[in-house]
Amino acid sequence: MKYRDNHHDLKFADSSEAKGYWLNPNTKFNVEEPPRQLRANDRFDNELFKKFLSRYLGALPERSFPLKTRNRLIIGLGGKGTLEMGITLHHLYGFPYIPGSALKGLARSYGINIIAEMFEIPHLSGEDLLRIKEDKNLPKPPLQILDRLLELPLDEKAPRVQYQEQLVAINSVFKDQLKNSPYLSSDSAIHEYSLDEFINSDIFKGFRAIFGTMGHAGDIIFFDAFPLTIENIIVAEIMTPHFADFYQQKKLPNGEQPIFPSEDQSLHPLVYLAVREGTPFAFCLSSRQKDKKDSFLLKSAKNWLYKGLRDFGLGGKTSSGMGLFSK
């Protein structure tokens, strides 16, 4: 296991140490001289990984399904480490993996977009979103309102008075914010539904059952996704910001005028680690219940997750084509 100590010298730790901390800047060991320079992917223990993967796949309650990266994948780019940019590594074994929370978030995001499309709730342009971000008095984006509506607690078994209070709270979001949103056209499909019709629609109830709300946990479990091989899995990626002074919002020596983009600004190449394209991962979802209803929910969740991985991508730099998966 290799890492940088306080003096940024490369060190080699004893093999009995947890292998997931080789990029952690706060890890301290009593170590000797390093045997070689730090190189990506030369310290993974293949035999240990194979044993772990066999145990893990055998313990899953459902059958996993494999997908491979169409391009390079970077999870945890904003995390801290000895390198300038981070990567998510398993805390015990040190190989890259995808947390189940990230997969659940991706599937949920895809599901919200499906519901928005069904009820003709529009996406806003980048210009509109920027304007809303800068002016807090402007109405919230319709998708943000829909997101909140989908997670509000609604206990159908609560006493009638409490249930009515919940409906009033949800109605303030549904009617006052969503249906009256200036970003929605007057003939949008959402206007055809009353509050009762909307919250009792199959897609609305199914979404809340899958992902849960602020009042209860979801019925579907999203497990961490692990690579099926770690052979040459890590590669070096590079990103070169051209206008660093502009992006850092620096100002001219007079302290008043901002620095604008110009070709005379120094380049700042940033090297970071990514997962190689073509790497297969094992994905698995499971239901907390074993009835027919949850079987349908499980199929829906798998479908949203697969399409999210295929169309949206996961992790950093998805706008550049990274993080996409295929069969």
Tab-separated table of C-alpha atoms in Angstrom:
chain	number	residue	atom	x	y	z
A	1	MET	CA	0.000	0.000	0.000
A	2	LYS	CA	1.411	3.374	-1.006
A	3	TYR	CA	0.606	6.893	0.042
A	4	ARG	CA	2.191	10.269	0.753
A	5	ASP	CA	3.252	11.194	4.269
A	6	ASN	CA	3.473	14.720	5.658
A	7	HIS	CA	6.608	15.361	3.595
A	8	HIS	CA	4.976	14.037	0.391
A	9	ASP	CA	7.412	11.120	0.170
A	10	LEU	CA	6.056	7.858	-1.172
A	11	LYS	CA	5.954	5.094	1.412
A	12	PHE	CA	5.191	1.391	1.406
A	13	ALA	CA	3.042	0.047	4.243
A	14	ASP	CA	2.881	-3.459	5.639
A	15	SER	CA	0.553	-5.794	3.722
A	16	SER	CA	-1.520	-6.403	6.846
A	17	GLU	CA	-2.807	-2.829	6.756
A	18	ALA	CA	-6.169	-1.941	5.176
A	19	LYS	CA	-5.574	-1.408	1.478
A	20	GLY	CA	-8.309	1.183	0.996
A	21	TYR	CA	-6.337	4.062	2.479
A	22	TRP	CA	-3.464	4.307	0.015
A	23	LEU	CA	-4.690	7.705	-1.193
A	24	ASN	CA	-5.791	9.007	2.217
A	25	PRO	CA	-3.644	12.043	3.160
A	26	ASN	CA	-4.271	11.566	6.894
A	27	THR	CA	-3.056	7.969	7.144
A	28	LYS	CA	0.151	7.516	9.178
A	29	PHE	CA	2.405	4.473	9.315
A	30	ASN	CA	5.883	3.599	10.531
A	31	VAL	CA	7.470	2.864	7.176
A	32	GLU	CA	10.826	2.438	5.486
A	33	GLU	CA	12.217	3.555	2.129
A	34	PRO	CA	9.808	3.174	-0.820
A	35	PRO	CA	10.751	0.372	-3.246
A	36	ARG	CA	9.522	2.255	-6.330
A	37	GLN	CA	7.632	5.339	-7.499
A	38	LEU	CA	3.839	5.467	-7.186
A	39	ARG	CA	2.201	3.946	-10.244
A	40	ALA	CA	-1.490	3.358	-10.775
A	41	ASN	CA	-2.940	-0.151	-10.363
A	42	ASP	CA	0.237	-2.035	-9.379
A	43	ARG	CA	-0.740	-2.780	-5.787
A	44	PHE	CA	-4.088	-4.553	-6.113
A	45	ASP	CA	-4.174	-8.046	-4.646
A	46	ASN	CA	-5.879	-10.143	-7.334
A	47	GLU	CA	-6.189	-13.294	-5.244
A	48	LEU	CA	-7.710	-11.404	-2.338
A	49	PHE	CA	-10.104	-9.644	-4.710
A	50	LYS	CA	-11.272	-12.908	-6.306
A	51	LYS	CA	-12.051	-14.414	-2.905
A	52	PHE	CA	-13.911	-11.285	-1.840
A	53	LEU	CA	-15.931	-11.120	-5.071
A	54	SER	CA	-16.890	-14.794	-4.851
A	55	ARG	CA	-18.141	-14.353	-1.283
A	56	TYR	CA	-19.964	-11.130	-2.119
A	57	LEU	CA	-21.798	-12.402	-5.206
A	58	GLY	CA	-22.723	-15.599	-3.372
A	59	ALA	CA	-24.237	-13.645	-0.486
A	60	LEU	CA	-26.447	-11.374	-2.607
A	61	PRO	CA	-30.179	-12.092	-2.218
A	62	GLU	CA	-30.821	-11.520	-5.914
A	63	ARG	CA	-28.922	-12.370	-9.067
A	64	SER	CA	-26.560	-9.603	-10.148
A	65	PHE	CA	-26.496	-8.275	-13.705
A	66	PRO	CA	-23.268	-7.122	-15.400
A	67	LEU	CA	-22.715	-3.900	-17.324
A	68	LYS	CA	-19.424	-2.566	-18.654
A	69	THR	CA	-18.127	0.984	-18.873
A	70	ARG	CA	-18.473	2.492	-22.354
A	71	ASN	CA	-15.913	5.142	-21.522
A	72	ARG	CA	-13.768	5.883	-18.524
A	73	LEU	CA	-15.454	6.167	-15.135
A	74	ILE	CA	-14.588	8.451	-12.233
A	75	ILE	CA	-16.430	8.160	-8.913
A	76	GLY	CA	-15.582	10.569	-6.092
A	77	LEU	CA	-13.758	13.134	-8.221
A	78	GLY	CA	-14.350	15.844	-5.623
A	79	GLY	CA	-13.052	13.753	-2.741
A	80	LYS	CA	-9.820	14.549	-0.965
A	81	GLY	CA	-6.670	12.480	-1.219
A	82	THR	CA	-2.960	12.690	-1.785
A	83	LEU	CA	-3.650	13.538	-5.422
A	84	GLU	CA	-5.313	16.812	-6.385
A	85	MET	CA	-8.537	15.024	-7.360
A	86	GLY	CA	-10.192	12.080	-5.661
A	87	ILE	CA	-11.471	8.621	-6.515
A	88	THR	CA	-13.718	6.316	-4.460
A	89	LEU	CA	-11.852	3.209	-3.281
A	90	HIS	CA	-13.077	0.364	-1.120
A	91	HIS	CA	-11.973	1.135	2.426
A	92	LEU	CA	-10.677	-2.401	3.080
A	93	TYR	CA	-9.422	-3.725	-0.249
A	94	GLY	CA	-8.474	-0.561	-2.096
A	95	PHE	CA	-10.121	-1.204	-5.477
A	96	PRO	CA	-12.613	1.240	-7.074
A	97	TYR	CA	-16.318	0.569	-6.640
A	98	ILE	CA	-19.679	2.345	-6.985
A	99	PRO	CA	-21.570	3.020	-3.721
A	100	GLY	CA	-25.183	1.855	-3.644
A	101	SER	CA	-26.265	5.360	-2.614
A	102	ALA	CA	-24.927	6.701	-5.928
A	103	LEU	CA	-26.855	4.061	-7.876
A	104	LYS	CA	-30.053	4.808	-5.968
A	105	GLY	CA	-29.635	8.520	-6.676
A	106	LEU	CA	-29.140	7.858	-10.391
A	107	ALA	CA	-32.204	5.601	-10.636
A	108	ARG	CA	-34.257	8.145	-8.701
A	109	SER	CA	-33.153	10.955	-10.996
A	110	TYR	CA	-34.144	8.916	-14.047
A	111	GLY	CA	-37.506	8.082	-12.473
A	112	ILE	CA	-38.229	11.748	-11.775
A	113	ASN	CA	-37.549	12.537	-15.424
A	114	ILE	CA	-39.948	9.775	-16.497
A	115	ILE	CA	-42.707	11.207	-14.292
A	116	ALA	CA	-41.986	14.724	-15.543
A	117	GLU	CA	-42.296	13.521	-19.128
A	118	MET	CA	-45.593	11.740	-18.407
A	119	PHE	CA	-47.151	14.870	-16.890
A	120	GLU	CA	-45.459	17.304	-19.318
A	121	ILE	CA	-43.403	19.032	-16.643
A	122	PRO	CA	-40.584	20.756	-18.545
A	123	HIS	CA	-36.849	20.950	-18.026
A	124	LEU	CA	-35.601	24.511	-17.769
A	125	SER	CA	-32.759	25.857	-19.867
A	126	GLY	CA	-29.367	26.500	-18.317
A	127	GLU	CA	-30.024	30.218	-18.633
A	128	ASP	CA	-33.276	29.964	-16.649
A	129	LEU	CA	-31.656	27.811	-13.960
A	130	LEU	CA	-28.806	30.282	-13.575
A	131	ARG	CA	-31.274	33.150	-13.242
A	132	ILE	CA	-33.221	31.247	-10.554
A	133	LYS	CA	-30.000	30.482	-8.702
A	134	GLU	CA	-29.012	34.150	-8.647
A	135	ASP	CA	-32.474	35.481	-7.729
A	136	LYS	CA	-33.968	33.659	-4.734
A	137	ASN	CA	-37.314	35.434	-5.244
A	138	LEU	CA	-38.020	33.642	-8.530
A	139	PRO	CA	-40.262	30.531	-8.470
A	140	LYS	CA	-38.490	27.208	-8.013
A	141	PRO	CA	-37.877	24.982	-11.065
A	142	PRO	CA	-40.770	22.545	-11.708
A	143	LEU	CA	-38.525	19.474	-11.395
A	144	GLN	CA	-37.299	20.659	-7.998
A	145	ILE	CA	-40.904	21.070	-6.842
A	146	LEU	CA	-41.790	17.611	-8.192
A	147	ASP	CA	-38.783	16.151	-6.373
A	148	ARG	CA	-39.979	17.617	-3.080
A	149	LEU	CA	-43.540	16.479	-3.687
A	150	LEU	CA	-42.391	12.897	-4.270
A	151	GLU	CA	-40.563	12.699	-0.938
A	152	LEU	CA	-43.133	14.391	1.340
A	153	PRO	CA	-44.444	11.972	4.004
A	154	LEU	CA	-47.986	10.716	3.540
A	155	ASP	CA	-49.158	8.105	6.029
A	156	GLU	CA	-52.375	6.630	4.660
A	157	LYS	CA	-52.914	4.717	7.920
A	158	ALA	CA	-52.786	7.853	10.068
A	159	PRO	CA	-55.941	9.105	11.851
A	160	ARG	CA	-58.261	11.048	9.572
A	161	VAL	CA	-57.410	14.465	11.060
A	162	GLN	CA	-53.664	13.889	10.686
A	163	TYR	CA	-54.151	12.517	7.182
A	164	GLN	CA	-56.055	15.642	6.151
A	165	GLU	CA	-53.261	17.797	7.584
A	166	GLN	CA	-50.778	15.902	5.429
A	167	LEU	CA	-52.943	16.475	2.357
A	168	VAL	CA	-53.079	20.208	3.073
A	169	ALA	CA	-49.273	20.353	3.285
A	170	ILE	CA	-48.860	18.420	0.042
A	171	ASN	CA	-51.549	20.477	-1.676
A	172	SER	CA	-49.558	23.661	-0.993
A	173	VAL	CA	-46.711	22.169	-3.008
A	174	PHE	CA	-48.872	20.598	-5.681
A	175	LYS	CA	-51.264	23.454	-6.365
A	176	ASP	CA	-49.583	26.658	-5.248
A	177	GLN	CA	-46.106	25.830	-6.532
A	178	LEU	CA	-46.259	23.147	-9.191
A	179	LYS	CA	-49.574	23.696	-10.980
A	180	ASN	CA	-49.245	27.486	-10.760
A	181	SER	CA	-45.619	27.506	-11.882
A	182	PRO	CA	-45.004	30.177	-14.557
A	183	TYR	CA	-42.701	27.726	-16.333
A	184	LEU	CA	-45.588	25.358	-17.121
A	185	SER	CA	-47.789	25.882	-20.166
A	186	SER	CA	-51.527	26.161	-19.499
A	187	ASP	CA	-52.231	22.955	-21.456
A	188	SER	CA	-49.633	20.872	-19.608
A	189	ALA	CA	-50.942	17.414	-18.651
A	190	ILE	CA	-50.333	18.076	-14.951
A	191	HIS	CA	-53.260	20.529	-14.958
A	192	GLU	CA	-55.675	17.710	-15.784
A	193	TYR	CA	-55.089	16.054	-12.407
A	194	SER	CA	-56.437	16.933	-9.002
A	195	LEU	CA	-54.272	16.355	-5.954
A	196	ASP	CA	-56.085	13.104	-5.083
A	197	GLU	CA	-55.726	11.784	-8.630
A	198	PHE	CA	-52.049	12.655	-8.752
A	199	ILE	CA	-50.995	11.119	-5.424
A	200	ASN	CA	-53.053	8.001	-6.141
A	201	SER	CA	-51.600	7.428	-9.596
A	202	ASP	CA	-49.630	4.175	-9.934
A	203	ILE	CA	-46.428	5.923	-10.996
A	204	PHE	CA	-46.547	8.318	-8.026
A	205	LYS	CA	-47.166	5.583	-5.451
A	206	GLY	CA	-44.697	3.217	-7.100
A	207	PHE	CA	-41.920	5.811	-7.100
A	208	ARG	CA	-42.422	6.566	-3.408
A	209	ALA	CA	-42.501	2.841	-2.579
A	210	ILE	CA	-39.222	2.230	-4.423
A	211	PHE	CA	-37.181	5.134	-3.087
A	212	GLY	CA	-38.980	5.985	0.137
A	213	THR	CA	-39.961	9.385	1.518
A	214	MET	CA	-39.026	11.535	4.481
A	215	GLY	CA	-41.426	9.374	6.487
A	216	HIS	CA	-40.343	5.829	5.572
A	217	ALA	CA	-37.561	3.877	3.874
A	218	GLY	CA	-37.891	2.588	0.336
A	219	ASP	CA	-38.768	-1.044	-0.393
A	220	ILE	CA	-35.871	-1.542	-2.830
A	221	ILE	CA	-32.255	-1.984	-1.711
A	222	PHE	CA	-29.442	-0.794	-3.998
A	223	PHE	CA	-26.219	-2.705	-3.329
A	224	ASP	CA	-22.710	-1.438	-3.987
A	225	ALA	CA	-21.479	-2.310	-7.491
A	226	PHE	CA	-18.069	-3.972	-7.711
A	227	PRO	CA	-15.835	-4.585	-10.729
A	228	LEU	CA	-15.657	-8.181	-11.952
A	229	THR	CA	-11.937	-7.781	-12.620
A	230	ILE	CA	-9.258	-5.428	-11.313
A	231	GLU	CA	-6.619	-6.294	-13.912
A	232	ASN	CA	-5.255	-2.968	-15.232
A	233	ILE	CA	-8.426	-1.279	-14.004
A	234	ILE	CA	-6.921	2.121	-13.136
A	235	VAL	CA	-5.708	4.594	-15.757
A	236	ALA	CA	-4.475	8.166	-15.583
A	237	GLU	CA	-6.738	10.921	-16.939
A	238	ILE	CA	-5.790	14.546	-17.478
A	239	MET	CA	-7.822	17.747	-17.406
A	240	THR	CA	-6.349	21.074	-18.504
A	241	PRO	CA	-8.254	24.236	-17.482
A	242	HIS	CA	-7.287	27.010	-19.919
A	243	PHE	CA	-8.517	30.033	-17.972
A	244	ALA	CA	-7.704	29.224	-14.357
A	245	ASP	CA	-7.566	32.869	-13.233
A	246	PHE	CA	-11.032	33.492	-14.670
A	247	TYR	CA	-12.563	30.357	-13.118
A	248	GLN	CA	-11.043	31.238	-9.739
A	249	GLN	CA	-12.673	34.693	-10.039
A	250	LYS	CA	-9.388	36.514	-9.606
A	251	LYS	CA	-9.223	40.271	-10.104
A	252	LEU	CA	-6.769	42.662	-11.714
A	253	PRO	CA	-4.126	44.381	-9.540
A	254	ASN	CA	-6.487	47.320	-8.991
A	255	GLY	CA	-8.716	44.886	-7.074
A	256	GLU	CA	-11.903	45.981	-8.808
A	257	GLN	CA	-12.105	44.630	-12.348
A	258	PRO	CA	-12.329	40.834	-12.754
A	259	ILE	CA	-9.904	38.910	-14.944
A	260	PHE	CA	-11.574	37.742	-18.154
A	261	PRO	CA	-10.610	34.663	-20.222
A	262	SER	CA	-7.484	35.229	-22.319
A	263	GLU	CA	-4.929	32.991	-24.002
A	264	ASP	CA	-2.026	34.454	-22.025
A	265	GLN	CA	-3.135	32.721	-18.821
A	266	SER	CA	-1.029	29.741	-17.735
A	267	LEU	CA	-2.350	26.227	-18.252
A	268	HIS	CA	-2.795	24.023	-15.183
A	269	PRO	CA	-2.865	20.325	-16.192
A	270	LEU	CA	-4.550	18.157	-13.543
A	271	VAL	CA	-3.855	14.424	-13.517
A	272	TYR	CA	-6.365	12.150	-11.797
A	273	LEU	CA	-7.245	8.456	-11.678
A	274	ALA	CA	-10.166	6.836	-13.495
A	275	VAL	CA	-11.538	3.359	-14.194
A	276	ARG	CA	-10.601	1.986	-17.604
A	277	GLU	CA	-13.284	1.744	-20.298
A	278	GLY	CA	-14.648	-1.753	-20.905
A	279	THR	CA	-14.476	-2.678	-17.209
A	280	PRO	CA	-17.417	-4.933	-16.208
A	281	PHE	CA	-19.298	-4.188	-12.978
A	282	ALA	CA	-21.841	-6.345	-11.142
A	283	PHE	CA	-25.061	-4.534	-10.173
A	284	CYS	CA	-27.695	-5.895	-7.827
A	285	LEU	CA	-31.011	-4.704	-6.390
A	286	SER	CA	-33.254	-6.496	-3.935
A	287	SER	CA	-36.707	-6.045	-2.434
A	288	ARG	CA	-37.353	-5.887	1.297
A	289	GLN	CA	-40.611	-7.768	0.709
A	290	LYS	CA	-41.258	-10.850	-1.395
A	291	ASP	CA	-44.763	-10.300	-2.742
A	292	LYS	CA	-45.934	-9.655	-6.303
A	293	LYS	CA	-46.204	-5.918	-5.769
A	294	ASP	CA	-42.567	-5.605	-4.775
A	295	SER	CA	-41.548	-7.861	-7.663
A	296	PHE	CA	-43.023	-5.239	-10.001
A	297	LEU	CA	-41.289	-2.442	-8.088
A	298	LEU	CA	-37.981	-4.302	-8.349
A	299	LYS	CA	-38.332	-4.620	-12.124
A	300	SER	CA	-39.145	-0.906	-12.407
A	301	ALA	CA	-36.146	0.070	-10.270
A	302	LYS	CA	-33.816	-2.154	-12.323
A	303	ASN	CA	-35.154	-0.642	-15.527
A	304	TRP	CA	-34.624	2.931	-14.297
A	305	LEU	CA	-31.142	2.103	-13.042
A	306	TYR	CA	-30.112	0.445	-16.306
A	307	LYS	CA	-31.435	3.308	-18.432
A	308	GLY	CA	-29.843	5.855	-16.106
A	309	LEU	CA	-26.457	4.147	-16.477
A	310	ARG	CA	-26.963	3.904	-20.237
A	311	ASP	CA	-28.289	7.414	-20.918
A	312	PHE	CA	-27.282	9.688	-18.007
A	313	GLY	CA	-24.003	8.225	-16.856
A	314	LEU	CA	-22.554	8.121	-13.371
A	315	GLY	CA	-19.836	10.037	-11.571
A	316	GLY	CA	-17.799	12.990	-12.795
A	317	LYS	CA	-17.521	14.506	-16.276
A	318	THR	CA	-20.637	12.803	-17.665
A	319	SER	CA	-21.129	15.792	-19.982
A	320	SER	CA	-17.873	14.705	-21.657
A	321	GLY	CA	-19.159	11.165	-22.177
A	322	MET	CA	-17.603	9.572	-19.110
A	323	GLY	CA	-19.506	7.273	-16.765
A	324	LEU	CA	-21.796	5.638	-19.353
A	325	PHE	CA	-22.476	1.884	-19.299
A	326	SER	CA	-23.651	-0.732	-21.796
A	327	LYS	CA	-24.412	-4.466	-21.842
